[in-house]
Amino acid sequence: MTRVVLLGSESGAPPLPLTGLSGSPTAFQRLLDQAAPYDPEPVVIVRPGQAALYPGARAVESADRAGDLRAIGELAAVLDDDLLVLPADSLIHDELIYQLVKSKKGAVALVVREERDPDAPELAPIEEAVPEIGTNVLEGRPQRTRISRTRVISVGTAYHQVTRPNAALLGPLHVKARHVPTLAEAATDLAELASLSGPEDGVTELLTLGLVRRGVSVGIRGRRDLFYRQLNEANALDAQNEFRTYDEDRARLDNAVKGADGFFTTYFVSTYSRFIARWAARRGLTPNQVTLISIALGLLAAGAFATGGRPGYVAGGILIYFAFVFDCVDGQVARYARKFGVLGAWLDATFDRFKEYAVFVGLAVGATVAGQDSDEIWTLALIALSLQSVKHLLDFSFGAANRRKPPNPLPTLDLAVADDRQLRDALEVRKSGSTTPVKALLRMWTRAGRFKSVYWARKMIVFPIGERFAAIAIVTAFFDPRITFLVLITWGGIAATYTLTGRLLRSMA
């Protein structure tokens, strides 16, 4: 469960009406409706005497920002749940709240990143830069946060300095239950330092500062194709007009597609499978029902391959392709309709293997029916199956070993220290560590992935399920099962060698 804390206006101004949007009369009432699926009894922190302006939530009165931080600390100290904190005057898409709440990261903040001119000269090394507060603004927010590609590195305030800021925090902050006690302690300590903050320092900005300096990895989430704005009297109407220009359903549909799929899946399936997923979800089909369609198509493909004739090979290729399409659709339906379950995850993982192995059997039977040497064909089928099983075993065992690996703690820094140089120096030392040839090789290979051709080559060389099914469909349709097995064995052997080498190197490093 996620508990929701809303931050009322520090000036005591009433919630702004939504004049350009249908539905809830104020931004706060709309936010309450959006929070209801996660927390039916959210807390709102308000100034004394302002509780009546925020009906529908449990009001906690606070006289100033120090009181806000102290109230959050007291609330967080008794929680065993995740915590979402955001301003009560936020105008935000439902899908963006969902993405924040369902993030797997221990903590995640919404940010807007500085867009750099690609023709601009490179900046000097970080260690040579002079710490400074960002004076320019991004989307009306002070640019005084330093982020990497994946997380917040340093946060600035009127008192805390940041070396070369490149982003601004927008407001929402989600924290997993395991880090809520750290948030509670940081909020309480920050309340004692509240006199050092300025009027432009937001409460969630201070909380993010506290988490980062306590060694919590705070991930980042940009708005991308979704909308967020903290409303005020000056921007309310323009923000609502801009809000209506966003297609939230399309963004939700795009987010239903996994971002790290293989080449074949990305360019030959997901370009249209998402629309099948939306069609299925709107007609009440569940992810498990779509999985059953995929299984049925896979078995029909195996049966078509087993006929041993060219029409059967072509039909089998078409059927196995659409079996894979619906294998992608079931996950997309789950993400689009937000219907997840242990049974569905188990069915999907188990029957992916079942379909593939059934197709291997169908290919071997078809080759035998066609008069090819049965001993050779079945031997090739067993080798292909064994290679694939070994690769699955490598992936599973390495993943299990990584989950047992102790975390590498992030450096910490006292909240009273104004300069973030100590924190950044510690991060640089942590990042460099002891350089070995293996680490240097892995670092070089990781950096090479920034090039699109290398990125897709790395995706394809591991022979993911999309490429395997594509190889089976295309090779069998144009040639015969014997050639298909030889392709599977050759590519599968390369994939297994590459995977095993990578696992060994990463384990050694």
Coordinates of C-alpha atoms in Angstrom, one line a residue:
M1 CA 0.0 0.0 0.0
T2 CA 1.1 3.6 -0.6
R3 CA 0.2 6.4 1.8
V4 CA -0.2 9.8 0.3
V5 CA 0.8 13.1 2.0
L6 CA -0.4 16.3 0.2
L7 CA 1.3 19.7 0.9
G8 CA -1.2 22.6 1.2
S9 CA -0.2 26.1 0.2
E10 CA 2.4 27.6 2.4
S11 CA 0.8 31.0 2.0
G12 CA -2.6 29.7 3.2
A13 CA -4.2 30.4 -0.1
P14 CA -7.3 28.3 -1.0
P15 CA -7.1 25.5 -3.6
L16 CA -7.3 26.8 -7.2
P17 CA -10.4 26.1 -9.2
L18 CA -10.1 24.1 -12.4
T19 CA -12.0 26.3 -14.9
G20 CA -10.7 24.6 -18.1
L21 CA -11.1 21.0 -17.1
S22 CA -14.2 18.9 -16.5
G23 CA -14.7 16.9 -13.3
S24 CA -13.4 18.0 -9.9
P25 CA -14.0 21.7 -9.1
T26 CA -10.5 22.3 -7.7
A27 CA -7.0 21.0 -8.2
F28 CA -7.0 19.6 -4.7
Q29 CA -10.3 17.7 -5.2
R30 CA -9.0 16.2 -8.5
L31 CA -5.8 15.1 -6.7
L32 CA -7.9 13.4 -4.0
D33 CA -9.7 11.4 -6.6
Q34 CA -6.4 10.4 -8.2
A35 CA -4.9 9.4 -4.8
A36 CA -8.0 7.3 -3.8
P37 CA -6.8 4.1 -5.6
Y38 CA -3.6 4.2 -3.5
D39 CA -4.8 5.8 -0.2
P40 CA -8.4 6.3 0.6
E41 CA -7.5 8.5 3.6
P42 CA -4.6 10.8 2.5
V43 CA -3.1 13.4 4.8
V44 CA -2.9 17.1 3.9
I45 CA -0.6 19.5 5.7
V46 CA -2.1 22.9 6.0
R47 CA -1.6 26.2 7.8
P48 CA -3.6 26.9 11.0
G49 CA -7.3 27.5 10.4
Q50 CA -7.1 26.3 6.7
A51 CA -8.3 22.7 7.3
A52 CA -11.8 23.6 6.0
L53 CA -10.4 24.5 2.6
Y54 CA -9.2 20.9 2.1
P55 CA -12.3 18.6 2.7
G56 CA -11.9 14.9 2.1
A57 CA -8.5 14.5 3.7
R58 CA -7.2 14.2 7.2
A59 CA -5.7 17.7 7.9
V60 CA -2.6 18.2 10.0
E61 CA -2.0 21.8 10.8
S62 CA 1.5 23.3 10.7
A63 CA 2.6 26.9 11.3
D64 CA 5.6 27.0 8.9
R65 CA 8.0 24.9 6.8
A66 CA 9.8 23.5 9.9
G67 CA 6.4 22.3 11.1
D68 CA 5.7 20.7 7.6
L69 CA 8.9 18.8 7.8
R70 CA 8.3 17.8 11.4
A71 CA 4.8 16.6 10.6
I72 CA 6.1 14.5 7.7
G73 CA 8.7 13.0 10.0
E74 CA 6.1 12.1 12.6
L75 CA 3.8 10.6 10.0
A76 CA 6.6 8.6 8.3
A77 CA 8.0 7.3 11.6
V78 CA 4.9 5.2 12.2
L79 CA 4.5 3.9 8.6
D80 CA 5.1 0.4 7.3
D81 CA 4.0 1.4 3.8
D82 CA 5.4 3.3 0.8
L83 CA 4.9 7.1 0.9
L84 CA 4.0 9.5 -1.8
V85 CA 4.5 13.2 -1.1
L86 CA 3.4 15.9 -3.5
P87 CA 2.0 19.5 -3.5
A88 CA -1.8 19.8 -3.1
D89 CA -1.9 22.2 -6.0
S90 CA -0.4 19.7 -8.5
L91 CA -2.0 19.2 -11.9
I92 CA -0.8 15.8 -13.0
H93 CA -1.8 12.9 -15.1
D94 CA -3.0 9.7 -13.5
E95 CA -0.5 7.7 -15.5
L96 CA 2.4 9.7 -14.2
I97 CA 1.3 9.1 -10.6
Y98 CA 1.0 5.4 -11.4
Q99 CA 4.5 5.4 -12.9
L100 CA 5.9 7.0 -9.8
V101 CA 4.1 4.7 -7.4
K102 CA 4.9 1.5 -9.3
S103 CA 8.5 2.3 -9.8
K104 CA 10.8 -0.5 -8.6
K105 CA 13.3 2.1 -7.3
G106 CA 13.7 2.6 -3.6
A107 CA 12.9 6.3 -4.0
V108 CA 12.0 8.3 -7.2
A109 CA 11.7 12.0 -7.8
L110 CA 10.1 13.8 -10.7
V111 CA 12.6 16.0 -12.5
V112 CA 13.0 18.2 -15.5
R113 CA 16.5 18.0 -17.1
E114 CA 18.5 20.8 -18.7
E115 CA 18.5 20.5 -22.5
R116 CA 22.1 21.1 -23.6
D117 CA 23.1 22.4 -27.0
P118 CA 24.8 19.5 -28.8
D119 CA 27.2 22.0 -30.4
A120 CA 28.2 23.6 -27.0
P121 CA 31.7 22.9 -25.8
E122 CA 32.2 20.1 -23.2
L123 CA 32.3 21.3 -19.6
A124 CA 35.4 21.1 -17.5
P125 CA 35.9 18.0 -15.3
I126 CA 33.7 18.0 -12.2
E127 CA 36.6 18.1 -9.8
E128 CA 37.8 21.3 -11.4
A129 CA 34.5 23.1 -11.3
V130 CA 33.6 25.7 -8.7
P131 CA 30.5 24.8 -6.6
E132 CA 27.6 27.1 -7.3
I133 CA 23.9 27.4 -6.9
G134 CA 22.0 27.2 -10.2
T135 CA 20.5 30.6 -10.9
N136 CA 18.5 29.9 -14.0
V137 CA 15.2 28.1 -13.9
L138 CA 13.6 25.1 -15.7
E139 CA 9.8 25.3 -16.1
G140 CA 9.6 27.9 -13.3
R141 CA 11.7 25.7 -10.9
P142 CA 15.2 26.6 -9.7
Q143 CA 17.8 24.6 -11.5
R144 CA 19.9 23.5 -8.6
T145 CA 19.9 19.7 -8.7
R146 CA 22.6 17.5 -10.2
I147 CA 21.5 14.2 -11.7
S148 CA 23.1 11.4 -13.6
R149 CA 21.4 9.3 -16.2
T150 CA 19.6 7.3 -13.5
R151 CA 19.5 9.1 -10.2
V152 CA 19.9 12.3 -8.2
I153 CA 23.5 13.0 -7.2
S154 CA 23.1 16.2 -5.3
V155 CA 20.4 18.7 -4.3
G156 CA 20.7 22.4 -3.6
T157 CA 18.7 24.9 -1.6
A158 CA 19.2 28.5 -0.6
Y159 CA 21.9 27.2 1.8
H160 CA 23.1 23.9 0.2
Q161 CA 25.4 24.4 -2.8
V162 CA 25.5 22.1 -5.9
T163 CA 28.4 21.7 -8.2
R164 CA 27.2 22.3 -11.8
P165 CA 23.4 21.7 -11.4
N166 CA 21.7 20.3 -14.5
A167 CA 18.1 19.7 -13.5
A168 CA 15.2 20.9 -11.3
L169 CA 13.0 18.9 -9.0
L170 CA 9.3 19.3 -9.9
G171 CA 7.6 18.3 -6.7
P172 CA 6.4 14.6 -6.4
L173 CA 8.5 12.2 -4.4
H174 CA 7.8 8.5 -3.9
V175 CA 9.7 6.5 -1.2
K176 CA 9.5 2.7 -0.7
A177 CA 8.7 1.4 2.7
R178 CA 12.3 0.3 3.4
H179 CA 13.5 3.9 3.1
V180 CA 10.6 5.6 4.9
P181 CA 12.4 5.4 8.3
T182 CA 15.4 7.2 6.7
L183 CA 13.0 9.8 5.4
A184 CA 11.4 10.3 8.8
E185 CA 14.8 10.9 10.4
A186 CA 15.9 13.3 7.6
A187 CA 12.7 15.2 7.8
T188 CA 13.0 15.7 11.5
D189 CA 16.7 16.8 11.2
L190 CA 15.8 19.2 8.4
A191 CA 13.1 20.8 10.5
E192 CA 15.9 21.9 12.8
L193 CA 17.7 23.5 9.9
A194 CA 14.6 25.0 8.3
S195 CA 15.8 28.5 9.2
L196 CA 18.6 28.1 6.6
S197 CA 16.2 27.5 3.7
G198 CA 14.8 30.2 1.5
P199 CA 11.2 30.9 0.4
E200 CA 11.9 29.1 -3.0
D201 CA 12.9 25.9 -1.3
G202 CA 10.1 23.3 -1.6
V203 CA 9.4 20.7 1.1
T204 CA 9.9 17.8 -1.3
E205 CA 13.1 19.3 -2.5
L206 CA 14.3 19.4 1.1
L207 CA 13.2 15.8 1.6
T208 CA 15.1 14.7 -1.5
L209 CA 18.2 16.5 -0.2
G210 CA 17.8 14.6 3.1
L211 CA 17.5 11.2 1.4
V212 CA 20.5 11.8 -0.9
R213 CA 22.7 12.9 1.9
R214 CA 21.6 9.9 4.0
G215 CA 22.9 7.5 1.2
V216 CA 19.5 6.6 -0.4
S217 CA 19.6 6.2 -4.1
V218 CA 16.9 8.5 -5.4
G219 CA 15.9 7.6 -9.0
I220 CA 14.6 10.1 -11.5
R221 CA 11.5 10.2 -13.7
G222 CA 11.0 12.8 -16.3
R223 CA 7.6 13.8 -17.6
R224 CA 8.3 12.8 -21.1
D225 CA 4.9 12.5 -22.8
L226 CA 2.9 13.3 -19.6
F227 CA 2.1 16.5 -17.8
Y228 CA 2.9 17.9 -14.4
R229 CA 2.7 21.5 -13.2
Q230 CA 2.3 23.0 -9.7
L231 CA -0.5 25.6 -10.1
N232 CA -0.6 29.2 -9.0
E233 CA -2.9 32.1 -9.9
A234 CA -0.6 33.2 -12.7
N235 CA -0.2 29.9 -14.5
A236 CA -3.5 28.0 -13.7
L237 CA -5.4 28.7 -16.9
D238 CA -2.4 28.2 -19.3
A239 CA -1.5 25.0 -17.5
Q240 CA -5.0 23.6 -17.9
N241 CA -5.0 24.5 -21.6
E242 CA -1.6 22.8 -22.0
F243 CA -2.8 19.8 -20.0
R244 CA -5.6 19.2 -22.5
T245 CA -3.1 19.0 -25.4
Y246 CA -1.6 15.8 -24.0
D247 CA -2.9 12.3 -25.1
E248 CA -2.7 10.5 -21.7
D249 CA -4.2 7.3 -23.2
R250 CA -1.5 7.1 -25.9
A251 CA 1.2 7.8 -23.3
R252 CA -0.3 5.0 -21.1
L253 CA -0.3 2.7 -24.1
D254 CA 3.3 3.5 -25.0
N255 CA 4.3 2.9 -21.4
A256 CA 2.7 -0.6 -21.7
V257 CA 5.5 -1.6 -24.0
K258 CA 8.7 -2.7 -22.3
G259 CA 11.6 -0.3 -23.1
A260 CA 14.4 -2.9 -23.2
D261 CA 13.0 -5.4 -25.8
G262 CA 15.1 -6.9 -28.5
F263 CA 15.5 -5.6 -32.1
F264 CA 12.9 -7.9 -33.7
T265 CA 10.3 -7.2 -31.0
T266 CA 10.9 -3.4 -31.1
Y267 CA 10.7 -3.0 -34.8
F268 CA 8.5 -5.9 -36.0
V269 CA 6.0 -6.5 -33.2
S270 CA 5.7 -3.6 -30.7
T271 CA 5.0 -1.1 -33.4
Y272 CA 1.5 -2.4 -33.6
S273 CA 1.0 -5.0 -30.9
R274 CA 0.2 -2.2 -28.4
F275 CA -3.0 -1.4 -30.3
I276 CA -4.1 -5.0 -30.2
A277 CA -3.4 -4.8 -26.4
R278 CA -5.6 -1.7 -26.1
W279 CA -8.4 -3.3 -28.2
A280 CA -8.2 -6.5 -26.0
A281 CA -8.2 -4.5 -22.7
R282 CA -11.2 -2.4 -23.7
R283 CA -13.2 -5.6 -24.5
G284 CA -12.4 -7.1 -21.1
L285 CA -9.8 -9.7 -22.2
T286 CA -7.5 -10.5 -19.3
P287 CA -3.7 -11.1 -19.7
N288 CA -4.2 -14.8 -18.9
Q289 CA -6.7 -15.2 -21.7
V290 CA -4.3 -13.6 -24.1
T291 CA -1.6 -15.9 -22.9
L292 CA -3.9 -18.9 -23.7
I293 CA -4.3 -17.5 -27.2
S294 CA -0.5 -17.4 -27.6
I295 CA -0.2 -21.0 -26.3
A296 CA -2.9 -22.2 -28.7
L297 CA -1.2 -20.5 -31.7
G298 CA 2.2 -22.0 -30.6
L299 CA 0.7 -25.5 -30.5
L300 CA -1.0 -25.0 -33.9
A301 CA 2.4 -23.8 -35.3
A302 CA 4.0 -27.0 -34.0
G303 CA 1.2 -29.1 -35.6
A304 CA 1.7 -27.2 -38.9
F305 CA 5.5 -27.8 -38.8
A306 CA 4.8 -31.5 -38.1
T307 CA 3.0 -32.0 -41.5
G308 CA 6.4 -32.0 -43.2
G309 CA 5.3 -30.1 -46.3
R310 CA 6.0 -26.6 -47.6
P311 CA 2.5 -25.3 -47.0
G312 CA 2.8 -26.6 -43.4
Y313 CA 6.2 -24.9 -43.0
V314 CA 4.9 -21.6 -44.2
A315 CA 1.7 -21.8 -42.1
G316 CA 3.8 -22.8 -39.1
G317 CA 6.0 -19.8 -39.6
I318 CA 3.0 -17.4 -39.7
L319 CA 1.5 -19.1 -36.7
I320 CA 4.6 -19.0 -34.6
Y321 CA 5.1 -15.3 -35.4
F322 CA 1.6 -14.5 -34.2
A323 CA 2.1 -16.7 -31.2
F324 CA 5.0 -14.4 -30.3
V325 CA 2.9 -11.3 -31.0
F326 CA 0.3 -12.4 -28.5
D327 CA 3.0 -13.3 -26.1
C328 CA 4.0 -9.6 -26.2
V329 CA 0.3 -8.5 -26.1
D330 CA -0.4 -10.3 -22.8
G331 CA 2.2 -8.3 -20.9
Q332 CA 1.1 -5.1 -22.7
V333 CA -2.5 -5.8 -21.7
A334 CA -1.4 -6.3 -18.1
R335 CA 0.5 -3.0 -18.0
Y336 CA -2.2 -1.0 -19.9
A337 CA -5.1 -2.4 -17.9
R338 CA -3.0 -2.6 -14.7
K339 CA -4.0 -6.2 -14.1
F340 CA -1.1 -8.1 -12.6
G341 CA -1.0 -11.5 -10.9
V342 CA 1.3 -14.2 -9.8
L343 CA -0.5 -16.8 -11.9
G344 CA -0.2 -14.6 -15.0
A345 CA 3.6 -14.1 -14.5
W346 CA 4.1 -17.8 -13.9
L347 CA 2.0 -18.8 -17.0
D348 CA 3.8 -16.4 -19.2
A349 CA 7.3 -17.5 -18.1
T350 CA 6.5 -21.3 -18.1
F351 CA 4.6 -21.5 -21.4
D352 CA 7.0 -19.4 -23.3
R353 CA 9.4 -22.4 -22.9
F354 CA 6.5 -24.9 -23.5
K355 CA 5.6 -23.3 -26.8
E356 CA 9.2 -23.2 -27.9
Y357 CA 9.9 -26.8 -27.1
A358 CA 6.7 -27.9 -28.7
V359 CA 7.8 -26.2 -31.9
F360 CA 11.1 -28.0 -31.7
V361 CA 9.2 -31.3 -31.5
G362 CA 7.0 -30.3 -34.4
L363 CA 10.0 -29.4 -36.5
A364 CA 11.6 -32.7 -35.8
V365 CA 8.5 -34.7 -36.6
G366 CA 8.0 -32.7 -39.8
A367 CA 11.5 -33.4 -41.0
T368 CA 11.0 -37.1 -40.2
V369 CA 7.7 -37.1 -42.2
A370 CA 9.5 -35.4 -45.1
G371 CA 12.0 -38.3 -45.2
Q372 CA 15.1 -36.7 -43.6
D373 CA 17.4 -38.7 -41.4
S374 CA 15.5 -39.1 -38.2
D375 CA 18.5 -39.8 -36.1
E376 CA 20.3 -36.6 -37.3
I377 CA 17.2 -34.5 -36.9
W378 CA 16.4 -35.6 -33.4
T379 CA 20.0 -35.2 -32.4
L380 CA 20.0 -31.6 -33.8
A381 CA 16.7 -30.9 -32.0
L382 CA 18.1 -32.1 -28.6
I383 CA 21.2 -30.0 -29.1
A384 CA 19.2 -26.9 -29.9
L385 CA 16.9 -27.6 -26.9
S386 CA 19.9 -28.2 -24.6
L387 CA 21.6 -25.0 -25.7
Q388 CA 18.5 -23.0 -25.0
S389 CA 18.0 -24.7 -21.6
V390 CA 21.6 -23.9 -20.6
K391 CA 21.1 -20.3 -21.5
H392 CA 18.0 -20.0 -19.4
L393 CA 19.8 -21.7 -16.5
L394 CA 22.7 -19.2 -16.8
D395 CA 20.3 -16.2 -16.8
F396 CA 18.3 -17.5 -13.8
S397 CA 21.3 -18.5 -11.7
F398 CA 23.1 -15.2 -12.4
G399 CA 20.0 -13.2 -11.5
A400 CA 19.6 -15.2 -8.3
A401 CA 23.3 -14.7 -7.4
N402 CA 23.0 -10.9 -8.0
R403 CA 20.0 -10.7 -5.7
R404 CA 22.2 -12.1 -2.9
K405 CA 25.0 -9.6 -3.6
P406 CA 25.3 -7.1 -0.7
P407 CA 24.5 -3.5 -1.9
N408 CA 27.3 -1.1 -2.4
P409 CA 26.4 1.8 -0.1
L410 CA 26.4 5.3 -1.4
P411 CA 28.4 8.0 0.5
T412 CA 26.7 10.2 3.0
L413 CA 27.1 13.9 4.0
D414 CA 25.9 15.8 7.1
L415 CA 22.8 18.0 6.3
A416 CA 24.5 21.0 7.9
V417 CA 27.4 21.0 5.4
A418 CA 26.7 23.7 2.8
D419 CA 29.1 22.5 0.0
D420 CA 28.5 19.2 -1.8
R421 CA 32.1 18.8 -2.8
Q422 CA 32.8 16.1 -0.2
L423 CA 29.8 14.1 -1.4
R424 CA 30.8 14.4 -5.1
D425 CA 34.5 13.5 -4.3
A426 CA 33.3 10.4 -2.4
L427 CA 31.1 9.5 -5.4
E428 CA 34.0 9.8 -7.8
V429 CA 36.2 7.6 -5.5
R430 CA 33.4 5.0 -5.3
K431 CA 32.9 5.1 -9.1
S432 CA 36.6 4.6 -9.9
G433 CA 37.4 2.1 -7.2
S434 CA 40.3 -0.3 -7.9
T435 CA 40.7 -0.5 -11.7
T436 CA 41.4 -4.0 -13.0
P437 CA 41.7 -5.2 -16.6
V438 CA 38.3 -7.0 -16.3
K439 CA 36.6 -3.8 -14.9
A440 CA 38.2 -1.7 -17.6
L441 CA 37.0 -4.1 -20.3
L442 CA 33.5 -4.2 -18.9
R443 CA 33.4 -0.4 -18.6
M444 CA 34.5 0.0 -22.2
W445 CA 31.9 -2.5 -23.4
T446 CA 29.2 -0.7 -21.5
R447 CA 30.2 2.7 -23.0
A448 CA 30.2 1.2 -26.4
G449 CA 26.5 0.5 -25.9
R450 CA 25.8 4.3 -26.4
F451 CA 26.2 3.7 -30.1
K452 CA 23.0 2.4 -31.6
S453 CA 24.6 -0.2 -33.8
V454 CA 26.5 -1.7 -30.9
Y455 CA 23.4 -1.5 -28.7
W456 CA 21.3 -3.5 -31.1
A457 CA 24.1 -5.9 -31.8
R458 CA 24.4 -6.7 -28.1
K459 CA 20.6 -7.2 -27.9
M460 CA 20.6 -9.6 -30.9
I461 CA 23.7 -11.6 -30.0
V462 CA 22.1 -13.1 -26.9
F463 CA 19.4 -14.6 -29.2
P464 CA 16.3 -13.4 -27.3
I465 CA 12.9 -15.1 -27.8
G466 CA 11.8 -12.6 -30.6
E467 CA 14.9 -13.4 -32.7
R468 CA 14.5 -17.1 -32.0
F469 CA 10.9 -17.2 -33.1
A470 CA 11.7 -15.0 -36.1
A471 CA 14.6 -17.4 -37.1
I472 CA 12.3 -20.4 -36.8
A473 CA 9.5 -18.8 -38.8
I474 CA 11.7 -17.4 -41.7
V475 CA 14.2 -20.3 -42.1
T476 CA 11.6 -23.0 -41.9
A477 CA 9.3 -21.2 -44.4
F478 CA 12.1 -20.9 -47.0
F479 CA 14.2 -24.0 -46.3
D480 CA 13.5 -27.0 -44.0
P481 CA 13.7 -28.0 -40.3
R482 CA 17.3 -29.3 -40.6
I483 CA 18.5 -25.9 -41.6
T484 CA 16.4 -24.3 -38.9
F485 CA 18.0 -26.5 -36.2
L486 CA 21.5 -25.7 -37.6
V487 CA 20.7 -21.9 -37.4
L488 CA 19.4 -22.4 -33.8
I489 CA 22.4 -24.3 -32.8
T490 CA 24.9 -21.9 -34.4
W491 CA 23.3 -18.7 -33.1
G492 CA 22.4 -20.4 -29.8
G493 CA 26.0 -21.5 -29.3
I494 CA 27.3 -18.0 -29.9
A495 CA 24.7 -16.6 -27.5
A496 CA 25.5 -19.1 -24.8
T497 CA 29.3 -18.4 -25.2
Y498 CA 28.7 -14.7 -25.1
T499 CA 26.4 -14.9 -22.1
L500 CA 28.7 -17.2 -20.1
T501 CA 31.7 -15.0 -20.8
G502 CA 29.8 -11.9 -19.7
R503 CA 28.6 -13.6 -16.5
L504 CA 32.1 -14.8 -15.7
L505 CA 33.6 -11.4 -16.2
R506 CA 31.0 -9.6 -14.2
S507 CA 31.3 -12.2 -11.4
M508 CA 35.1 -11.7 -11.4
A509 CA 34.7 -7.9 -11.3

